[in-house]
PDB file of C-alpha atoms in Angstrom:
ATOM      1  CA  UNK A   1      88.939-134.812 163.606  1.00 45.00           C
ATOM      2  CA  UNK A   2      88.397-136.779 166.643  1.00 46.00           C
ATOM      3  CA  UNK A   3      91.371-137.104 168.380  1.00 49.00           C
ATOM      4  CA  UNK A   4      90.621-140.565 168.774  1.00 68.00           C
ATOM      5  CA  UNK A   5      91.303-141.820 165.130  1.00 83.00           C
ATOM      6  CA  UNK A   6      95.059-139.316 164.382  1.00 90.00           C
ATOM      7  CA  UNK A   7      97.129-142.316 164.843  1.00 93.00           C
ATOM      8  CA  UNK A   8      95.373-143.996 162.085  1.00 95.00           C
ATOM      9  CA  UNK A   9      95.518-140.900 159.684  1.00 95.00           C
ATOM     10  CA  UNK A  10      98.985-140.921 160.564  1.00 95.00           C
ATOM     11  CA  UNK A  11      99.781-144.662 159.686  1.00 96.00           C
ATOM     12  CA  UNK A  12      97.780-144.112 156.796  1.00 97.00           C
ATOM     13  CA  UNK A  13      99.718-141.346 155.476  1.00 96.00           C
ATOM     14  CA  UNK A  14     102.668-143.183 156.372  1.00 97.00           C
ATOM     15  CA  UNK A  15     101.472-146.209 154.076  1.00 97.00           C
ATOM     16  CA  UNK A  16     100.539-143.748 151.414  1.00 97.00           C
ATOM     17  CA  UNK A  17     103.960-142.305 151.222  1.00 95.00           C
ATOM     18  CA  UNK A  18     105.556-145.601 151.389  1.00 97.00           C
ATOM     19  CA  UNK A  19     103.495-147.260 148.938  1.00 98.00           C
ATOM     20  CA  UNK A  20     104.617-148.176 145.661  1.00 97.00           C
ATOM     21  CA  UNK A  21     100.348-148.124 143.788  1.00 98.00           C
ATOM     22  CA  UNK A  22      98.656-146.877 145.668  1.00 98.00           C
ATOM     23  CA  UNK A  23      94.458-146.652 144.698  1.00 98.00           C
ATOM     24  CA  UNK A  24      91.024-145.749 145.991  1.00 98.00           C
ATOM     25  CA  UNK A  25      87.779-147.302 146.029  1.00 98.00           C
ATOM     26  CA  UNK A  26      85.001-145.051 146.491  1.00 97.00           C
ATOM     27  CA  UNK A  27      81.528-145.351 147.275  1.00 96.00           C
ATOM     28  CA  UNK A  28      78.344-143.060 147.936  1.00 94.00           C
ATOM     29  CA  UNK A  29      80.029-141.449 151.158  1.00 95.00           C
ATOM     30  CA  UNK A  30      82.208-139.771 148.439  1.00 97.00           C
ATOM     31  CA  UNK A  31      79.771-137.269 147.093  1.00 96.00           C
ATOM     32  CA  UNK A  32      77.195-136.705 150.416  1.00 94.00           C
ATOM     33  CA  UNK A  33      79.089-133.175 151.024  1.00 92.00           C
ATOM     34  CA  UNK A  34      78.484-132.143 147.956  1.00 95.00           C
ATOM     35  CA  UNK A  35      74.210-132.312 148.455  1.00 92.00           C
ATOM     36  CA  UNK A  36      74.250-135.601 147.119  1.00 93.00           C
ATOM     37  CA  UNK A  37      72.375-138.380 149.061  1.00 88.00           C
ATOM     38  CA  UNK A  38      73.610-141.543 149.910  1.00 80.00           C
ATOM     39  CA  UNK A  39      70.777-143.463 148.052  1.00 67.00           C
ATOM     40  CA  UNK A  40      70.766-145.982 150.878  1.00 58.00           C
ATOM     41  CA  UNK A  41      71.111-144.383 153.727  1.00 54.00           C
ATOM     42  CA  UNK A  42      68.618-142.225 155.494  1.00 56.00           C
ATOM     43  CA  UNK A  43      67.156-139.705 153.815  1.00 54.00           C
ATOM     44  CA  UNK A  44      68.012-141.858 150.314  1.00 53.00           C
ATOM     45  CA  UNK A  45      65.423-142.747 147.667  1.00 52.00           C
ATOM     46  CA  UNK A  46      65.632-146.230 149.492  1.00 54.00           C
ATOM     47  CA  UNK A  47      64.385-144.809 153.013  1.00 50.00           C
ATOM     48  CA  UNK A  48      61.780-142.486 151.322  1.00 49.00           C
ATOM     49  CA  UNK A  49      58.473-143.095 151.582  1.00 44.00           C
ATOM     50  CA  UNK A  50      57.289-140.832 148.955  1.00 57.00           C
ATOM     51  CA  UNK A  51      59.298-143.221 145.914  1.00 67.00           C
ATOM     52  CA  UNK A  52      57.790-146.042 144.770  1.00 74.00           C
ATOM     53  CA  UNK A  53      60.151-149.100 143.761  1.00 87.00           C
ATOM     54  CA  UNK A  54      63.465-147.462 142.712  1.00 87.00           C
ATOM     55  CA  UNK A  55      64.571-149.964 141.466  1.00 91.00           C
ATOM     56  CA  UNK A  56      62.478-150.752 138.421  1.00 95.00           C
ATOM     57  CA  UNK A  57      62.391-146.980 137.675  1.00 94.00           C
ATOM     58  CA  UNK A  58      66.178-146.947 137.263  1.00 95.00           C
ATOM     59  CA  UNK A  59      65.764-149.987 134.831  1.00 97.00           C
ATOM     60  CA  UNK A  60      65.554-150.382 131.517  1.00 97.00           C
ATOM     61  CA  UNK A  61      62.558-152.223 131.573  1.00 98.00           C
ATOM     62  CA  UNK A  62      61.386-148.813 132.736  1.00 97.00           C
ATOM     63  CA  UNK A  63      63.666-147.011 130.077  1.00 97.00           C
ATOM     64  CA  UNK A  64      62.240-149.623 127.378  1.00 97.00           C
ATOM     65  CA  UNK A  65      58.554-149.236 128.404  1.00 97.00           C
ATOM     66  CA  UNK A  66      58.129-146.369 130.224  1.00 97.00           C
ATOM     67  CA  UNK A  67      60.625-143.931 128.801  1.00 96.00           C
ATOM     68  CA  UNK A  68      57.938-140.749 130.148  1.00 95.00           C
ATOM     69  CA  UNK A  69      58.585-142.184 133.794  1.00 95.00           C
ATOM     70  CA  UNK A  70      62.201-143.260 133.828  1.00 95.00           C
ATOM     71  CA  UNK A  71      63.065-139.603 132.677  1.00 94.00           C
ATOM     72  CA  UNK A  72      61.209-137.710 134.730  1.00 92.00           C
ATOM     73  CA  UNK A  73      62.328-139.895 137.646  1.00 92.00           C
ATOM     74  CA  UNK A  74      65.678-139.601 136.551  1.00 92.00           C
ATOM     75  CA  UNK A  75      65.738-136.087 135.842  1.00 90.00           C
ATOM     76  CA  UNK A  76      64.340-135.014 139.647  1.00 87.00           C
ATOM     77  CA  UNK A  77      66.087-138.084 141.914  1.00 87.00           C
ATOM     78  CA  UNK A  78      69.694-138.485 140.003  1.00 87.00           C
ATOM     79  CA  UNK A  79      70.526-135.230 138.113  1.00 84.00           C
ATOM     80  CA  UNK A  80      72.399-132.699 140.603  1.00 88.00           C
ATOM     81  CA  UNK A  81      73.636-130.428 138.369  1.00 84.00           C
ATOM     82  CA  UNK A  82      74.848-127.558 140.796  1.00 89.00           C
ATOM     83  CA  UNK A  83      76.949-130.313 143.127  1.00 94.00           C
ATOM     84  CA  UNK A  84      80.781-129.269 143.676  1.00 97.00           C
ATOM     85  CA  UNK A  85      83.669-131.279 143.915  1.00 98.00           C
ATOM     86  CA  UNK A  86      84.007-131.585 147.960  1.00 98.00           C
ATOM     87  CA  UNK A  87      86.656-131.484 150.154  1.00 97.00           C
ATOM     88  CA  UNK A  88      87.568-135.726 149.335  1.00 98.00           C
ATOM     89  CA  UNK A  89      87.527-135.047 145.797  1.00 98.00           C
ATOM     90  CA  UNK A  90      89.856-132.059 146.109  1.00 98.00           C
ATOM     91  CA  UNK A  91      92.072-134.037 148.223  1.00 98.00           C
ATOM     92  CA  UNK A  92      91.898-136.883 145.875  1.00 98.00           C
ATOM     93  CA  UNK A  93      93.070-135.526 143.087  1.00 98.00           C
ATOM     94  CA  UNK A  94      95.853-133.524 144.847  1.00 98.00           C
ATOM     95  CA  UNK A  95      97.252-137.073 146.273  1.00 98.00           C
ATOM     96  CA  UNK A  96      97.127-138.135 142.239  1.00 98.00           C
ATOM     97  CA  UNK A  97      99.072-134.857 141.140  1.00 97.00           C
ATOM     98  CA  UNK A  98     101.289-135.643 144.100  1.00 96.00           C
ATOM     99  CA  UNK A  99     101.619-139.224 142.405  1.00 97.00           C
ATOM    100  CA  UNK A 100     100.524-141.068 146.033  1.00 97.00           C
ATOM    101  CA  UNK A 101      97.224-142.284 144.442  1.00 98.00           C
ATOM    102  CA  UNK A 102      97.492-144.167 140.768  1.00 98.00           C
ATOM    103  CA  UNK A 103      93.986-144.512 140.599  1.00 98.00           C
ATOM    104  CA  UNK A 104      89.949-143.645 141.764  1.00 98.00           C
ATOM    105  CA  UNK A 105      87.561-146.604 141.040  1.00 98.00           C
ATOM    106  CA  UNK A 106      84.100-144.816 141.971  1.00 97.00           C
ATOM    107  CA  UNK A 107      80.398-146.381 141.920  1.00 96.00           C
ATOM    108  CA  UNK A 108      79.867-142.538 141.527  1.00 96.00           C
ATOM    109  CA  UNK A 109      77.986-141.480 138.685  1.00 95.00           C
ATOM    110  CA  UNK A 110      77.885-137.918 138.998  1.00 95.00           C
ATOM    111  CA  UNK A 111      81.860-136.715 137.844  1.00 95.00           C
ATOM    112  CA  UNK A 112      82.709-134.534 140.429  1.00 97.00           C
ATOM    113  CA  UNK A 113      86.113-136.418 140.697  1.00 98.00           C
ATOM    114  CA  UNK A 114      87.227-134.976 137.124  1.00 97.00           C
ATOM    115  CA  UNK A 115      85.271-131.713 138.352  1.00 96.00           C
ATOM    116  CA  UNK A 116      87.995-131.537 140.629  1.00 97.00           C
ATOM    117  CA  UNK A 117      91.058-132.404 138.332  1.00 97.00           C
ATOM    118  CA  UNK A 118      91.099-136.427 139.026  1.00 98.00           C
ATOM    119  CA  UNK A 119      92.516-137.931 135.391  1.00 97.00           C
ATOM    120  CA  UNK A 120      92.464-141.022 136.136  1.00 98.00           C
ATOM    121  CA  UNK A 121      88.965-142.379 136.947  1.00 98.00           C
ATOM    122  CA  UNK A 122      87.205-145.640 136.718  1.00 98.00           C
ATOM    123  CA  UNK A 123      83.752-145.000 136.082  1.00 98.00           C
ATOM    124  CA  UNK A 124      81.954-148.382 137.313  1.00 96.00           C
ATOM    125  CA  UNK A 125      78.187-147.273 137.352  1.00 96.00           C
ATOM    126  CA  UNK A 126      78.905-144.448 134.362  1.00 95.00           C
ATOM    127  CA  UNK A 127      77.875-140.895 134.215  1.00 94.00           C
ATOM    128  CA  UNK A 128      75.050-138.367 134.392  1.00 92.00           C
ATOM    129  CA  UNK A 129      77.835-136.179 132.652  1.00 90.00           C
ATOM    130  CA  UNK A 130      77.701-138.163 128.790  1.00 92.00           C
ATOM    131  CA  UNK A 131      74.594-139.949 126.982  1.00 95.00           C
ATOM    132  CA  UNK A 132      73.461-141.625 123.918  1.00 96.00           C
ATOM    133  CA  UNK A 133      71.925-143.287 121.396  1.00 96.00           C
ATOM    134  CA  UNK A 134      70.378-146.506 122.785  1.00 95.00           C
ATOM    135  CA  UNK A 135      69.745-147.307 119.458  1.00 96.00           C
ATOM    136  CA  UNK A 136      72.674-146.008 117.029  1.00 97.00           C
ATOM    137  CA  UNK A 137      74.680-145.196 119.676  1.00 95.00           C
ATOM    138  CA  UNK A 138      75.391-141.729 118.321  1.00 95.00           C
ATOM    139  CA  UNK A 139      77.429-139.481 121.675  1.00 93.00           C
ATOM    140  CA  UNK A 140      74.939-136.291 122.274  1.00 85.00           C
ATOM    141  CA  UNK A 141      75.850-133.189 124.662  1.00 80.00           C
ATOM    142  CA  UNK A 142      74.015-134.081 128.013  1.00 84.00           C
ATOM    143  CA  UNK A 143      71.494-130.632 128.566  1.00 84.00           C
ATOM    144  CA  UNK A 144      69.938-132.859 125.731  1.00 83.00           C
ATOM    145  CA  UNK A 145      68.491-134.578 128.780  1.00 82.00           C
ATOM    146  CA  UNK A 146      68.376-132.052 131.489  1.00 80.00           C
ATOM    147  CA  UNK A 147      66.979-129.051 129.707  1.00 79.00           C
ATOM    148  CA  UNK A 148      64.222-131.096 127.890  1.00 78.00           C
ATOM    149  CA  UNK A 149      60.948-131.810 129.827  1.00 83.00           C
ATOM    150  CA  UNK A 150      60.056-134.544 126.865  1.00 90.00           C
ATOM    151  CA  UNK A 151      62.085-137.933 126.273  1.00 95.00           C
ATOM    152  CA  UNK A 152      64.888-137.039 124.416  1.00 94.00           C
ATOM    153  CA  UNK A 153      65.292-137.971 120.995  1.00 93.00           C
ATOM    154  CA  UNK A 154      68.325-138.915 118.528  1.00 93.00           C
ATOM    155  CA  UNK A 155      68.256-136.762 115.336  1.00 90.00           C
ATOM    156  CA  UNK A 156      69.910-139.433 113.360  1.00 95.00           C
ATOM    157  CA  UNK A 157      67.198-142.134 113.910  1.00 96.00           C
ATOM    158  CA  UNK A 158      65.228-140.772 116.083  1.00 95.00           C
ATOM    159  CA  UNK A 159      65.733-143.641 118.813  1.00 95.00           C
ATOM    160  CA  UNK A 160      65.753-142.712 122.366  1.00 95.00           C
ATOM    161  CA  UNK A 161      68.572-140.920 124.364  1.00 95.00           C
ATOM    162  CA  UNK A 162      69.287-141.831 127.218  1.00 96.00           C
ATOM    163  CA  UNK A 163      72.264-141.635 130.259  1.00 95.00           C
ATOM    164  CA  UNK A 164      75.325-143.041 130.289  1.00 96.00           C
ATOM    165  CA  UNK A 165      74.904-145.709 132.965  1.00 96.00           C
ATOM    166  CA  UNK A 166      74.566-148.876 134.290  1.00 96.00           C
ATOM    167  CA  UNK A 167      70.891-149.341 135.146  1.00 97.00           C
ATOM    168  CA  UNK A 168      69.237-152.633 136.957  1.00 95.00           C
ATOM    169  CA  UNK A 169      69.202-155.139 133.995  1.00 96.00           C
ATOM    170  CA  UNK A 170      72.396-153.906 132.804  1.00 96.00           C
ATOM    171  CA  UNK A 171      75.839-155.794 133.210  1.00 94.00           C
ATOM    172  CA  UNK A 172      78.405-153.340 133.766  1.00 95.00           C
ATOM    173  CA  UNK A 173      80.892-152.157 131.017  1.00 95.00           C
ATOM    174  CA  UNK A 174      83.291-155.443 130.943  1.00 96.00           C
ATOM    175  CA  UNK A 175      86.332-153.096 129.377  1.00 97.00           C
ATOM    176  CA  UNK A 176      86.259-151.098 132.845  1.00 97.00           C
ATOM    177  CA  UNK A 177      85.218-154.107 135.307  1.00 97.00           C
ATOM    178  CA  UNK A 178      89.346-155.105 133.486  1.00 97.00           C
ATOM    179  CA  UNK A 179      90.421-152.172 134.001  1.00 98.00           C
ATOM    180  CA  UNK A 180      89.396-151.940 138.116  1.00 98.00           C
ATOM    181  CA  UNK A 181      90.627-155.161 138.337  1.00 97.00           C
ATOM    182  CA  UNK A 182      93.768-155.085 136.738  1.00 98.00           C
ATOM    183  CA  UNK A 183      94.025-151.179 139.074  1.00 98.00           C
ATOM    184  CA  UNK A 184      93.070-153.450 142.118  1.00 97.00           C
ATOM    185  CA  UNK A 185      95.056-156.229 141.854  1.00 97.00           C
ATOM    186  CA  UNK A 186      98.555-153.972 141.090  1.00 98.00           C
ATOM    187  CA  UNK A 187      97.572-152.128 144.312  1.00 98.00           C
ATOM    188  CA  UNK A 188     100.388-151.803 147.316  1.00 98.00           C
ATOM    189  CA  UNK A 189      97.733-149.972 149.514  1.00 98.00           C
ATOM    190  CA  UNK A 190      93.611-149.908 148.843  1.00 98.00           C
ATOM    191  CA  UNK A 191      92.385-147.238 150.052  1.00 98.00           C
ATOM    192  CA  UNK A 192      88.231-147.850 150.550  1.00 98.00           C
ATOM    193  CA  UNK A 193      86.194-144.972 151.003  1.00 97.00           C
ATOM    194  CA  UNK A 194      82.669-143.901 151.549  1.00 96.00           C
ATOM    195  CA  UNK A 195      80.664-147.105 150.940  1.00 95.00           C
ATOM    196  CA  UNK A 196      79.930-149.801 152.621  1.00 92.00           C
ATOM    197  CA  UNK A 197      80.824-152.779 150.377  1.00 93.00           C
ATOM    198  CA  UNK A 198      77.574-154.080 150.231  1.00 90.00           C
ATOM    199  CA  UNK A 199      76.053-153.344 146.843  1.00 85.00           C
ATOM    200  CA  UNK A 200      77.668-155.935 143.906  1.00 86.00           C
ATOM    201  CA  UNK A 201      79.169-156.365 141.944  1.00 89.00           C
ATOM    202  CA  UNK A 202      81.237-153.378 142.839  1.00 85.00           C
ATOM    203  CA  UNK A 203      81.882-154.199 146.256  1.00 85.00           C
ATOM    204  CA  UNK A 204      83.545-157.632 145.686  1.00 91.00           C
ATOM    205  CA  UNK A 205      86.302-155.631 144.252  1.00 94.00           C
ATOM    206  CA  UNK A 206      87.967-155.798 147.436  1.00 95.00           C
ATOM    207  CA  UNK A 207      87.771-159.492 147.509  1.00 94.00           C
ATOM    208  CA  UNK A 208      90.486-159.015 144.018  1.00 96.00           C
ATOM    209  CA  UNK A 209      92.765-157.276 146.346  1.00 97.00           C
ATOM    210  CA  UNK A 210      96.137-158.851 147.403  1.00 96.00           C
ATOM    211  CA  UNK A 211      98.204-155.813 148.088  1.00 96.00           C
ATOM    212  CA  UNK A 212      99.971-155.497 151.724  1.00 96.00           C
ATOM    213  CA  UNK A 213      97.900-153.421 153.303  1.00 98.00           C
ATOM    214  CA  UNK A 214      94.038-152.698 153.128  1.00 98.00           C
ATOM    215  CA  UNK A 215      92.230-149.516 154.829  1.00 98.00           C
ATOM    216  CA  UNK A 216      88.503-148.610 154.941  1.00 98.00           C
ATOM    217  CA  UNK A 217      86.798-145.080 155.955  1.00 97.00           C
ATOM    218  CA  UNK A 218      83.468-145.410 156.215  1.00 96.00           C
ATOM    219  CA  UNK A 219      81.578-144.077 159.350  1.00 93.00           C
ATOM    220  CA  UNK A 220      79.409-147.718 159.387  1.00 92.00           C
ATOM    221  CA  UNK A 221      80.993-151.102 159.245  1.00 94.00           C
ATOM    222  CA  UNK A 222      81.576-152.938 156.140  1.00 95.00           C
ATOM    223  CA  UNK A 223      82.000-157.063 155.761  1.00 95.00           C
ATOM    224  CA  UNK A 224      85.674-156.302 154.634  1.00 95.00           C
ATOM    225  CA  UNK A 225      86.389-155.007 158.358  1.00 96.00           C
ATOM    226  CA  UNK A 226      87.925-158.057 159.183  1.00 95.00           C
ATOM    227  CA  UNK A 227      90.193-157.692 156.358  1.00 95.00           C
ATOM    228  CA  UNK A 228      91.745-154.128 157.207  1.00 97.00           C
ATOM    229  CA  UNK A 229      94.859-153.057 158.766  1.00 97.00           C
ATOM    230  CA  UNK A 230      93.348-149.466 159.655  1.00 97.00           C
ATOM    231  CA  UNK A 231      89.523-148.635 160.252  1.00 97.00           C
ATOM    232  CA  UNK A 232      88.182-144.996 160.356  1.00 97.00           C
ATOM    233  CA  UNK A 233      84.769-144.392 160.808  1.00 96.00           C
ATOM    234  CA  UNK A 234      84.832-140.357 160.118  1.00 95.00           C
ATOM    235  CA  UNK A 235      84.043-138.816 156.792  1.00 94.00           C
ATOM    236  CA  UNK A 236      86.502-139.490 153.613  1.00 96.00           C
ATOM    237  CA  UNK A 237      87.285-135.617 153.114  1.00 96.00           C
ATOM    238  CA  UNK A 238      88.510-135.144 156.738  1.00 95.00           C
ATOM    239  CA  UNK A 239      91.023-137.770 156.786  1.00 96.00           C
ATOM    240  CA  UNK A 240      92.508-137.178 153.052  1.00 96.00           C
ATOM    241  CA  UNK A 241      92.375-133.084 154.008  1.00 94.00           C
ATOM    242  CA  UNK A 242      94.325-134.264 157.474  1.00 93.00           C
ATOM    243  CA  UNK A 243      96.794-136.416 155.220  1.00 92.00           C
ATOM    244  CA  UNK A 244      97.465-133.489 152.986  1.00 86.00           C
TER     245      UNK A 244
END
């Protein structure tokens, strides 16, 4: 840990222990230490010259009109079956267990927060750990998407089985959004970790926060830095483990 952030970490630790309702809001930077790339960062799919138009590949249109192409891209670029929870996920689970974190809101779709032991997790963009039929809605084992080389087909209605994630051209789930806004509004301490806060609508959740203290832990600057009480340009795992 960099010495020049030790004071900020001590302040964050004090805020966390004094908070009545602390909420963590995380982005892709939480999972990079698990080997899952930040898609918009260096080395991510948006910076790769090998991937043409990733937004189309992850769109509703691609799923409907070119399902073979969609699933080939999904299996090779979006699924990290061997990824394990890192120190950030484990620390958040421990902080929740101690009663210091009341909820985790995540933009990630990897399911690693639950794997680490977090119980109250709001997955804004869904998860690759679940899938369902796009026609009849029947829930299926996600292995059918991962282990097949073809388009997965529902045995009940012959519809296409799809991952339970929010694709481009789709809206966020209303219930998850309402629950996330509720948690943000009830929070007196909001910790944002591993998010550049530029991808809407998820990033706009921060504007719903009216509590006492906003803390941002992220390597790069964010549009909300001017509103933050504490800014730490360091990995989420290192910061949270120093608090523990």
